[in-house]
Amino acid sequence: MKERGIVYLVGAGPGDPGLITEKGLSRLKSCDAVVYDSLASDLLLKAVPDHCEKIYVGKRAGAHSMKQEEINQLLVELAEKGLHIVRLKGGDPFVFGRGGEEIIALQKADIPFEVVSGVTSAVAALASAGIPVTHRALSRSFHVMTGHTLSEGGTLPPDFDAFARLSGTLIFLMGLGNLPLIVKGLIKQGKPDTTPAAVIESGTLPGQKVVRGNLLDLEQKAKDAGIKSPAIIVVGDTAALDFSSTNKLPLEGCRIGITGTPSFTGKLHKELSYLGGTAEQLFSLELKTYWDEERMLKAYKELSGYTWIVFTSANAVREFFVGLMKCGKDYRAVGHVKFATVGKGTADELLKYGFRSDYTPKKYQVIDLAEGLRDEITKEDRLLIPRSSRGSKELNQILNEIKAVYDDVVLYDVVSIEETSGNRLDLINELDYVTFASASGVEAFFEKNSLGAKKSLEDVNVVCIGDITAEALASYGRKADLIAEEYSTQGVAKAICQDWSKKTNGRNGV
Ligand code: SAH
């Protein structure tokens, strides 16, 4: 008999990917398909297994969103195929989330389901803005209402008047379009126009905006601040409190698109998140290795003849040692050599294998490495440079000038696995920075996205690691906005932090 599928109705939380529940995340990590809409964070979608099908059913500019009945039908069909499906919904699935309608459809089709509750924006967006939903002696209850009705012409819900007379904290979801009606209605029902009120846009997300005021001036203030949906309106004495976190991180509110190999972007992602930034992987590069090709095998065999090994990237270090093991040797084969590395990231990678770098230039550039080697090496030395097929020619030029004896051997190549999807390219518009970690990364990005690549980078700050990467970018007609001088993920993060702090001077808090 065919295995029955199951649908997990999972609350994604209010936006900050850290606010999904552990149970919700574990369902995501093992599902075969995820059906999601716009409130689900990209980072959460990263948690799904490789084979998982991602189905977007929300609204997106220019495209039709799926009707609720169609979504219900889709869930049933997927489950009938025997799949484990996560239906990911913003906040909690039942708080104005139409989760109930999906459950009824599943019940009708006799499909097993599980509901995993989520952190609702009705509470979490307030907390993130520093507004407690209740506070001793100030507000003894909180009430959540939709500020939107099905009827045409923008009327308030029929029970609005009774709601308006409640004394606790009043919270309106989906109410931004009706803000003028809401504030007027509340005053009409007897609330003083000095009652504290606030609007929170994109609560818990990097673009969070908070506008505080009272029933009289909130509408104008929200307009002046350009508040957009998704937004929550809060009315009551607690809206005057400000308990927002004092732990402000340097990259708060900053969105960075990252490109590179998984090992690089993985590290950079951690680094940027630690500093409070939001990193989005734009496209992934893959390493193709050649350690088993003739020239490299020969180099491994003749290691005893070399006195220096020069590494111009962390990838080269990693792949060199993988190849060393694969061809039957071990670390003793390089016990006698000296190592030169282009920068800190490369030297740190080497240290992981138990070797200190004997030479790293002060400025982390290939040209400085080459210049520095001028003083380090003698006529007797023989250098091995295992590196990428697109390595800089400057190193060879200088080594030739000083008549160094060296073998420049291709160890790997960086290739793009796929074209950046249209959605990913569109996403760049919303970002503050895009990073490139190597000339090959730049080339892969432009070659695979011949149509949209240059245009997509028009309104974003492009950060390159080192001059060579920046030169590659310039060859496509785009000047780098920032060049990280340190060849490492920390170097990139540092450059962004410095620039972001200049850009956000006085910008925090609307
Ligand atoms: N089920 C969701 C609510 C869905 S209704 C939940 O529990 O949070 C969609 C409305 O939720 C939006 O119109 C907006 O009013 C509110 N909302 C959702 N996420 C929000 C956020 N991060 N910041 C502000 N409002 C948000």
XYZ file of C-alpha atoms and ligand atoms in Angstrom:
536
model
C 0.000 0.000 0.000
C 1.200 3.473 -0.779
C 2.501 5.423 2.221
C 0.224 8.252 3.325
C 1.636 11.721 3.357
C 1.253 14.169 6.174
C 0.936 17.942 6.393
C 2.648 19.875 9.157
C 1.110 23.288 9.569
C 4.081 25.162 10.985
C 4.183 28.687 12.377
C 7.316 30.389 11.015
C 7.322 33.111 13.663
C 7.177 36.856 13.051
C 10.114 37.164 10.632
C 13.352 36.853 12.586
C 14.436 33.292 11.667
C 15.601 32.781 15.248
C 11.995 32.946 16.390
C 10.732 29.707 14.848
C 10.175 26.922 17.391
C 12.547 23.987 17.677
C 9.734 21.659 16.710
C 8.886 23.721 13.645
C 12.506 23.742 12.545
C 12.840 19.997 12.975
C 9.770 19.452 10.755
C 11.346 21.728 8.129
C 14.623 19.845 8.285
C 13.011 16.594 7.277
C 10.214 17.517 4.866
C 9.843 16.574 1.175
C 8.021 19.754 0.194
C 7.512 23.154 1.757
C 4.593 25.364 0.771
C 5.288 28.927 1.866
C 4.340 32.543 1.426
C 6.048 35.895 1.693
C 6.261 36.097 5.457
C 8.589 33.108 5.601
C 12.223 34.039 5.841
C 14.701 32.883 3.211
C 16.899 31.633 5.981
C 14.238 29.209 7.159
C 13.947 27.805 3.663
C 17.641 27.012 3.790
C 16.950 24.507 6.551
C 15.083 22.094 4.249
C 16.853 19.014 2.851
C 18.343 19.181 -0.670
C 15.617 17.039 -2.213
C 12.808 19.185 -0.784
C 10.546 20.924 -3.263
C 9.928 24.595 -2.434
C 6.548 25.882 -3.552
C 5.783 29.565 -3.262
C 2.093 30.434 -2.981
C 2.225 34.032 -1.756
C 1.928 37.373 -3.443
C 4.878 38.687 -5.375
C 5.102 41.850 -7.440
C 3.601 41.295 -10.858
C 2.510 37.721 -10.191
C -0.835 36.306 -9.151
C -1.018 34.795 -5.727
C -2.663 31.418 -5.389
C -6.249 31.375 -4.176
C -6.889 29.775 -0.786
C -8.874 26.927 -2.389
C -5.969 26.228 -4.731
C -3.556 26.083 -1.804
C -5.870 23.678 0.031
C -6.045 21.515 -3.080
C -2.260 21.597 -3.527
C -1.708 20.386 0.040
C -4.118 17.512 -0.500
C -2.491 16.507 -3.791
C 1.030 16.579 -2.374
C 0.000 14.545 0.654
C -1.714 11.998 -1.590
C 1.628 11.447 -3.295
C 2.900 10.257 0.076
C 5.030 13.332 0.802
C 5.781 14.934 4.140
C 4.794 18.544 3.656
C 5.458 21.604 5.735
C 2.910 24.340 5.218
C 4.899 27.268 6.575
C 2.878 30.269 7.689
C 3.984 33.581 9.172
C 3.590 33.978 12.931
C 1.137 31.425 14.279
C -0.879 29.493 11.670
C -4.215 30.269 13.315
C -3.747 33.973 14.033
C -5.460 35.461 10.968
C -3.542 32.857 9.005
C -6.386 30.868 7.420
C -4.797 27.757 8.889
C -8.235 26.477 9.818
C -9.404 26.428 6.209
C -6.430 24.305 5.231
C -7.102 21.897 8.084
C -10.748 21.500 7.062
C -9.645 20.579 3.530
C -7.204 18.014 4.932
C -9.845 16.570 7.236
C -12.228 16.193 4.295
C -9.612 14.297 2.323
C -8.723 12.233 5.391
C -5.107 13.368 5.360
C -3.076 13.269 8.587
C -1.864 16.636 9.851
C -0.104 18.241 12.764
C -0.194 21.876 13.866
C 3.019 23.384 15.183
C 2.198 26.675 16.831
C 4.373 29.698 16.139
C 5.358 32.955 17.783
C 2.752 35.431 16.637
C 3.701 38.879 15.386
C 0.822 40.222 17.490
C 3.058 39.766 20.518
C 6.592 39.468 19.123
C 6.599 42.573 16.907
C 5.567 44.607 19.962
C 8.299 43.070 22.107
C 10.840 43.791 19.408
C 9.703 47.425 19.352
C 10.063 47.570 23.133
C 6.324 47.626 23.839
C 5.130 45.073 26.411
C 1.650 43.696 25.681
C 0.726 44.015 29.369
C 2.368 45.854 32.243
C 1.517 45.783 35.919
C -0.941 48.520 36.859
C -0.889 49.925 33.329
C -2.567 47.301 31.175
C -4.285 44.193 32.498
C -5.224 42.637 29.188
C -4.366 42.653 25.535
C -6.761 42.229 22.665
C -5.933 41.359 19.107
C -8.206 42.302 16.256
C -8.076 42.462 12.493
C -8.197 46.004 11.189
C -9.475 44.792 7.867
C -12.844 43.445 6.808
C -14.015 41.544 3.804
C -16.545 44.231 2.927
C -15.734 46.740 0.212
C -15.148 50.400 0.964
C -12.875 50.076 3.987
C -15.271 49.745 6.883
C -14.271 48.679 10.365
C -15.259 45.238 11.672
C -18.798 45.188 13.152
C -17.649 44.536 16.727
C -15.176 47.399 16.595
C -17.114 49.652 18.971
C -17.172 47.090 21.784
C -13.500 46.389 21.182
C -12.639 50.098 21.308
C -14.082 50.421 24.784
C -11.788 47.763 26.283
C -9.232 49.152 28.683
C -6.191 46.962 27.913
C -3.679 47.078 25.072
C -5.419 47.038 21.687
C -3.527 45.403 18.846
C -4.612 45.621 15.206
C -3.216 43.329 12.549
C -3.743 44.091 8.858
C -4.962 47.528 9.856
C -2.552 49.922 8.184
C -4.899 50.763 5.307
C -7.613 51.549 7.848
C -5.429 53.537 10.261
C -7.399 56.813 9.871
C -10.691 54.993 10.515
C -9.239 53.117 13.480
C -7.913 56.158 15.331
C -11.086 58.163 14.672
C -13.255 55.226 15.754
C -11.349 54.819 19.004
C -11.674 58.515 19.857
C -15.371 58.358 19.027
C -15.784 55.479 21.473
C -14.331 57.590 24.265
C -10.587 57.024 24.192
C -8.738 60.289 24.942
C -6.862 61.529 21.889
C -3.719 61.603 24.029
C -3.822 57.780 24.386
C -0.372 56.435 23.464
C -0.261 54.548 20.164
C 2.388 53.092 17.872
C 2.830 51.482 14.479
C 5.423 48.765 13.957
C 6.507 47.824 10.448
C 8.412 44.573 9.819
C 8.770 43.813 13.510
C 11.771 41.575 14.403
C 13.138 41.961 10.857
C 16.204 43.978 9.801
C 14.003 46.684 8.269
C 11.924 47.176 11.428
C 10.486 50.686 11.830
C 8.639 51.964 14.868
C 6.559 55.112 14.981
C 5.257 56.287 18.348
C 2.665 58.924 19.022
C -0.906 59.201 20.232
C -4.332 58.779 18.696
C -4.227 62.320 17.390
C -0.904 62.363 15.610
C -0.184 58.716 14.787
C -1.690 58.809 11.305
C 0.425 61.777 10.196
C 3.580 60.398 11.810
C 3.127 57.023 10.111
C 2.622 58.783 6.798
C 5.732 60.928 7.275
C 7.803 57.853 8.093
C 6.526 56.054 4.987
C 5.264 53.058 6.962
C 4.310 50.102 4.766
C 2.759 46.689 5.301
C 3.261 44.341 7.169
C 2.510 46.568 10.102
C 0.824 46.352 13.470
C -1.014 49.152 15.256
C -0.868 49.240 19.066
C -3.029 51.448 21.230
C -2.867 51.832 25.002
C -0.636 53.067 27.806
C 2.043 50.433 27.209
C 2.660 51.926 23.752
C 4.433 54.780 25.551
C 6.946 52.402 27.135
C 10.221 51.595 25.460
C 11.794 48.342 26.528
C 13.634 47.724 23.258
C 16.865 45.753 23.531
C 19.941 47.760 24.343
C 22.170 45.139 22.802
C 22.639 46.950 19.475
C 24.908 45.151 17.081
C 27.048 46.937 14.477
C 25.309 45.455 11.436
C 21.766 45.715 12.691
C 19.379 46.465 9.833
C 21.995 45.616 7.221
C 21.240 43.075 4.487
C 24.105 41.500 2.624
C 23.999 39.215 -0.401
C 26.884 36.792 -0.321
C 28.438 34.747 -3.098
C 31.174 32.144 -3.060
C 31.934 28.542 -2.284
C 29.939 26.887 0.498
C 32.901 26.871 2.867
C 33.446 30.612 2.393
C 29.824 31.706 2.484
C 29.176 29.448 5.479
C 31.863 31.273 7.459
C 30.871 34.692 6.198
C 27.243 34.012 7.036
C 28.153 33.234 10.643
C 30.402 36.260 10.911
C 27.787 38.683 9.562
C 24.945 37.216 11.647
C 27.096 37.483 14.750
C 27.452 41.193 14.028
C 23.692 41.560 13.665
C 23.525 41.589 9.853
C 21.259 39.491 7.666
C 23.101 37.496 5.037
C 21.397 36.035 1.992
C 23.152 33.541 -0.224
C 22.755 34.786 -3.789
C 24.355 31.983 -5.689
C 26.689 29.215 -4.913
C 29.990 28.281 -6.435
C 31.540 24.894 -6.484
C 35.139 23.764 -6.494
C 36.279 21.475 -9.242
C 39.525 19.870 -8.198
C 42.404 18.599 -10.288
C 44.599 17.035 -7.653
C 44.389 13.719 -9.495
C 45.577 15.171 -12.800
C 49.031 14.409 -14.060
C 50.798 17.680 -13.205
C 49.494 17.791 -9.669
C 50.197 14.089 -9.060
C 53.736 14.717 -10.253
C 54.057 17.629 -7.825
C 52.875 15.444 -4.930
C 55.369 12.780 -5.915
C 58.238 15.258 -6.012
C 57.445 17.223 -2.869
C 60.882 16.544 -1.475
C 62.316 18.683 -4.263
C 60.409 21.827 -3.218
C 61.508 24.226 -0.480
C 58.444 26.509 -0.445
C 54.746 25.986 -1.048
C 52.853 29.175 -1.850
C 49.118 29.368 -1.181
C 47.043 32.183 -2.650
C 43.700 31.087 -1.150
C 42.203 29.050 1.671
C 40.662 26.794 -0.983
C 44.132 25.976 -2.281
C 45.263 24.986 1.231
C 42.260 22.726 1.775
C 42.396 21.055 -1.617
C 46.157 20.613 -1.440
C 45.863 18.575 1.752
C 42.864 16.598 0.504
C 44.912 15.649 -2.555
C 47.970 14.838 -0.439
C 46.004 12.273 1.533
C 44.211 10.892 -1.503
C 47.442 10.149 -3.263
C 48.650 8.077 -0.360
C 50.991 10.552 1.348
C 50.702 12.337 4.679
C 51.901 15.531 6.384
C 55.451 14.238 6.726
C 55.819 14.798 3.000
C 55.781 18.572 3.612
C 57.652 18.616 6.934
C 60.698 20.212 5.335
C 59.050 23.002 3.327
C 58.322 26.612 4.164
C 54.854 28.004 3.529
C 53.860 31.386 2.162
C 50.237 32.521 2.354
C 48.517 35.499 0.794
C 46.529 36.600 3.847
C 45.092 35.839 7.241
C 42.257 33.595 6.025
C 44.734 31.463 4.098
C 47.203 31.365 7.000
C 44.401 30.396 9.408
C 43.345 27.588 7.101
C 46.927 26.325 7.014
C 47.077 26.405 10.797
C 44.131 23.996 10.873
C 46.463 21.419 9.347
C 49.070 22.114 12.023
C 51.375 24.345 9.959
C 52.274 27.949 10.628
C 52.801 30.163 7.634
C 56.413 31.288 7.275
C 55.504 34.345 5.287
C 52.310 36.402 4.960
C 52.564 39.913 3.500
C 51.392 42.847 5.618
C 48.961 43.901 2.927
C 46.998 40.895 1.846
C 47.398 41.051 -1.912
C 48.932 38.624 -4.367
C 51.239 41.366 -5.614
C 52.531 41.992 -2.066
C 53.018 38.290 -1.617
C 55.120 38.190 -4.761
C 57.106 41.300 -3.754
C 57.678 39.878 -0.294
C 58.934 36.583 -1.655
C 61.631 38.567 -3.452
C 63.381 39.006 -0.087
C 62.490 35.620 1.348
C 63.759 33.244 -1.281
C 67.211 32.447 -2.648
C 68.484 30.989 -5.921
C 68.476 27.516 -4.382
C 64.771 27.561 -3.559
C 62.159 25.717 -5.571
C 58.580 26.865 -5.211
C 55.340 24.987 -5.700
C 52.239 27.112 -6.280
C 49.148 24.910 -6.338
C 46.234 27.205 -7.175
C 43.162 28.065 -9.174
C 43.249 27.969 -12.959
C 42.346 31.648 -12.977
C 45.126 32.712 -10.600
C 46.648 36.155 -11.045
C 49.437 36.513 -13.550
C 51.214 39.137 -11.423
C 52.672 36.515 -9.153
C 54.319 34.792 -12.124
C 55.558 38.074 -13.575
C 57.393 39.046 -10.404
C 58.735 35.542 -9.820
C 60.006 35.527 -13.417
C 61.658 38.901 -12.868
C 63.575 37.632 -9.873
C 64.380 34.434 -11.744
C 62.752 32.254 -9.114
C 62.382 28.569 -9.921
C 58.747 27.638 -9.484
C 55.967 25.350 -10.641
C 52.552 26.938 -10.977
C 50.159 23.971 -10.984
C 46.398 24.064 -11.434
C 44.785 22.463 -8.402
C 41.185 23.649 -8.656
C 38.700 25.825 -10.439
C 35.739 27.748 -9.085
C 32.631 27.184 -11.161
C 29.068 28.337 -10.821
C 26.644 25.480 -10.376
C 23.644 27.274 -11.699
C 22.291 30.517 -13.038
C 21.096 32.847 -10.306
C 17.331 32.547 -10.294
C 15.302 35.604 -11.348
C 14.040 35.984 -7.805
C 17.554 36.067 -6.426
C 18.599 38.768 -8.876
C 15.507 40.826 -7.950
C 16.395 40.408 -4.305
C 19.606 42.373 -4.858
C 17.487 45.568 -5.109
C 16.545 45.159 -1.473
C 20.081 44.591 -0.243
C 22.654 46.996 1.133
C 25.742 45.057 0.023
C 26.772 42.226 -2.270
C 30.088 40.476 -1.667
C 32.460 38.765 -4.078
C 35.252 36.633 -2.698
C 37.281 35.884 -5.810
C 37.834 36.865 -9.417
C 36.394 33.491 -10.434
C 33.278 34.267 -8.410
C 32.838 37.552 -10.275
C 33.368 35.840 -13.628
C 30.925 33.062 -12.819
C 28.287 35.580 -11.730
C 28.545 37.603 -14.944
C 28.899 34.631 -17.267
C 25.928 32.760 -15.856
C 23.716 35.830 -15.637
C 24.677 37.535 -18.847
C 21.374 39.375 -19.067
C 20.659 40.734 -15.629
C 24.007 40.714 -13.835
C 25.240 44.253 -14.416
C 21.854 45.849 -13.965
C 21.242 43.953 -10.740
C 24.335 45.562 -9.203
C 23.368 49.147 -10.062
C 21.870 50.158 -6.718
C 23.811 48.094 -4.248
C 27.253 48.483 -2.688
C 29.596 45.878 -4.069
C 32.302 44.588 -1.755
C 35.292 42.724 -3.163
C 37.999 40.803 -1.399
C 41.279 42.332 -2.548
C 42.319 44.140 -5.698
C 42.272 41.133 -8.021
C 38.592 40.520 -7.354
C 37.906 44.241 -7.810
C 39.809 44.227 -11.113
C 37.733 41.304 -12.346
C 34.607 43.274 -11.472
C 35.963 46.372 -13.222
C 36.523 44.322 -16.364
C 32.718 43.940 -16.510
C 32.317 47.707 -16.202
C 31.454 47.888 -12.511
C 33.706 49.593 -9.991
C 33.839 48.035 -6.522
C 32.429 50.274 -3.795
C 34.516 48.665 -1.078
C 37.637 46.541 -1.149
C 38.359 44.399 1.892
C 42.081 44.542 2.481
C 42.191 41.411 4.579
C 41.788 38.209 2.576
C 39.345 36.627 4.979
C 35.697 36.542 5.974
C 36.618 38.791 8.919
C 38.179 41.241 6.463
C 34.929 41.427 4.479
C 32.855 41.802 7.645
C 35.165 44.532 8.933
C 34.966 46.528 5.702
C 31.161 46.331 5.735
C 30.968 47.306 9.429
C 33.083 50.414 8.880
C 31.050 51.502 5.892
C 27.687 50.685 7.484
C 28.478 52.680 10.602
C 29.162 55.734 8.401
C 25.941 55.164 6.478
C 23.710 54.689 9.531
C 24.970 57.579 11.572
C 21.884 58.861 13.334
C 19.583 56.700 11.233
C 18.454 54.312 13.930
C 14.972 54.868 15.277
C 12.500 56.728 13.115
N -0.368 34.563 11.415
C 0.333 35.818 11.477
C -0.528 36.977 11.074
C -0.999 36.891 9.646
S -1.984 38.249 9.191
C 0.912 36.000 12.878
O 0.577 35.242 13.793
O 1.750 36.865 13.059
C -0.792 39.299 8.474
C -0.624 40.540 9.321
O 0.202 40.237 10.429
C 0.056 41.694 8.649
O -0.852 42.460 7.872
C 0.556 42.478 9.820
O -0.469 43.211 10.428
C 0.931 41.377 10.778
N 2.355 41.030 10.729
C 2.882 39.833 10.435
N 4.228 39.853 10.572
C 4.534 41.096 10.958
C 5.753 41.745 11.288
N 6.927 41.106 11.231
N 5.707 43.045 11.664
C 4.539 43.702 11.720
N 3.354 43.139 11.426
C 3.355 41.852 11.063
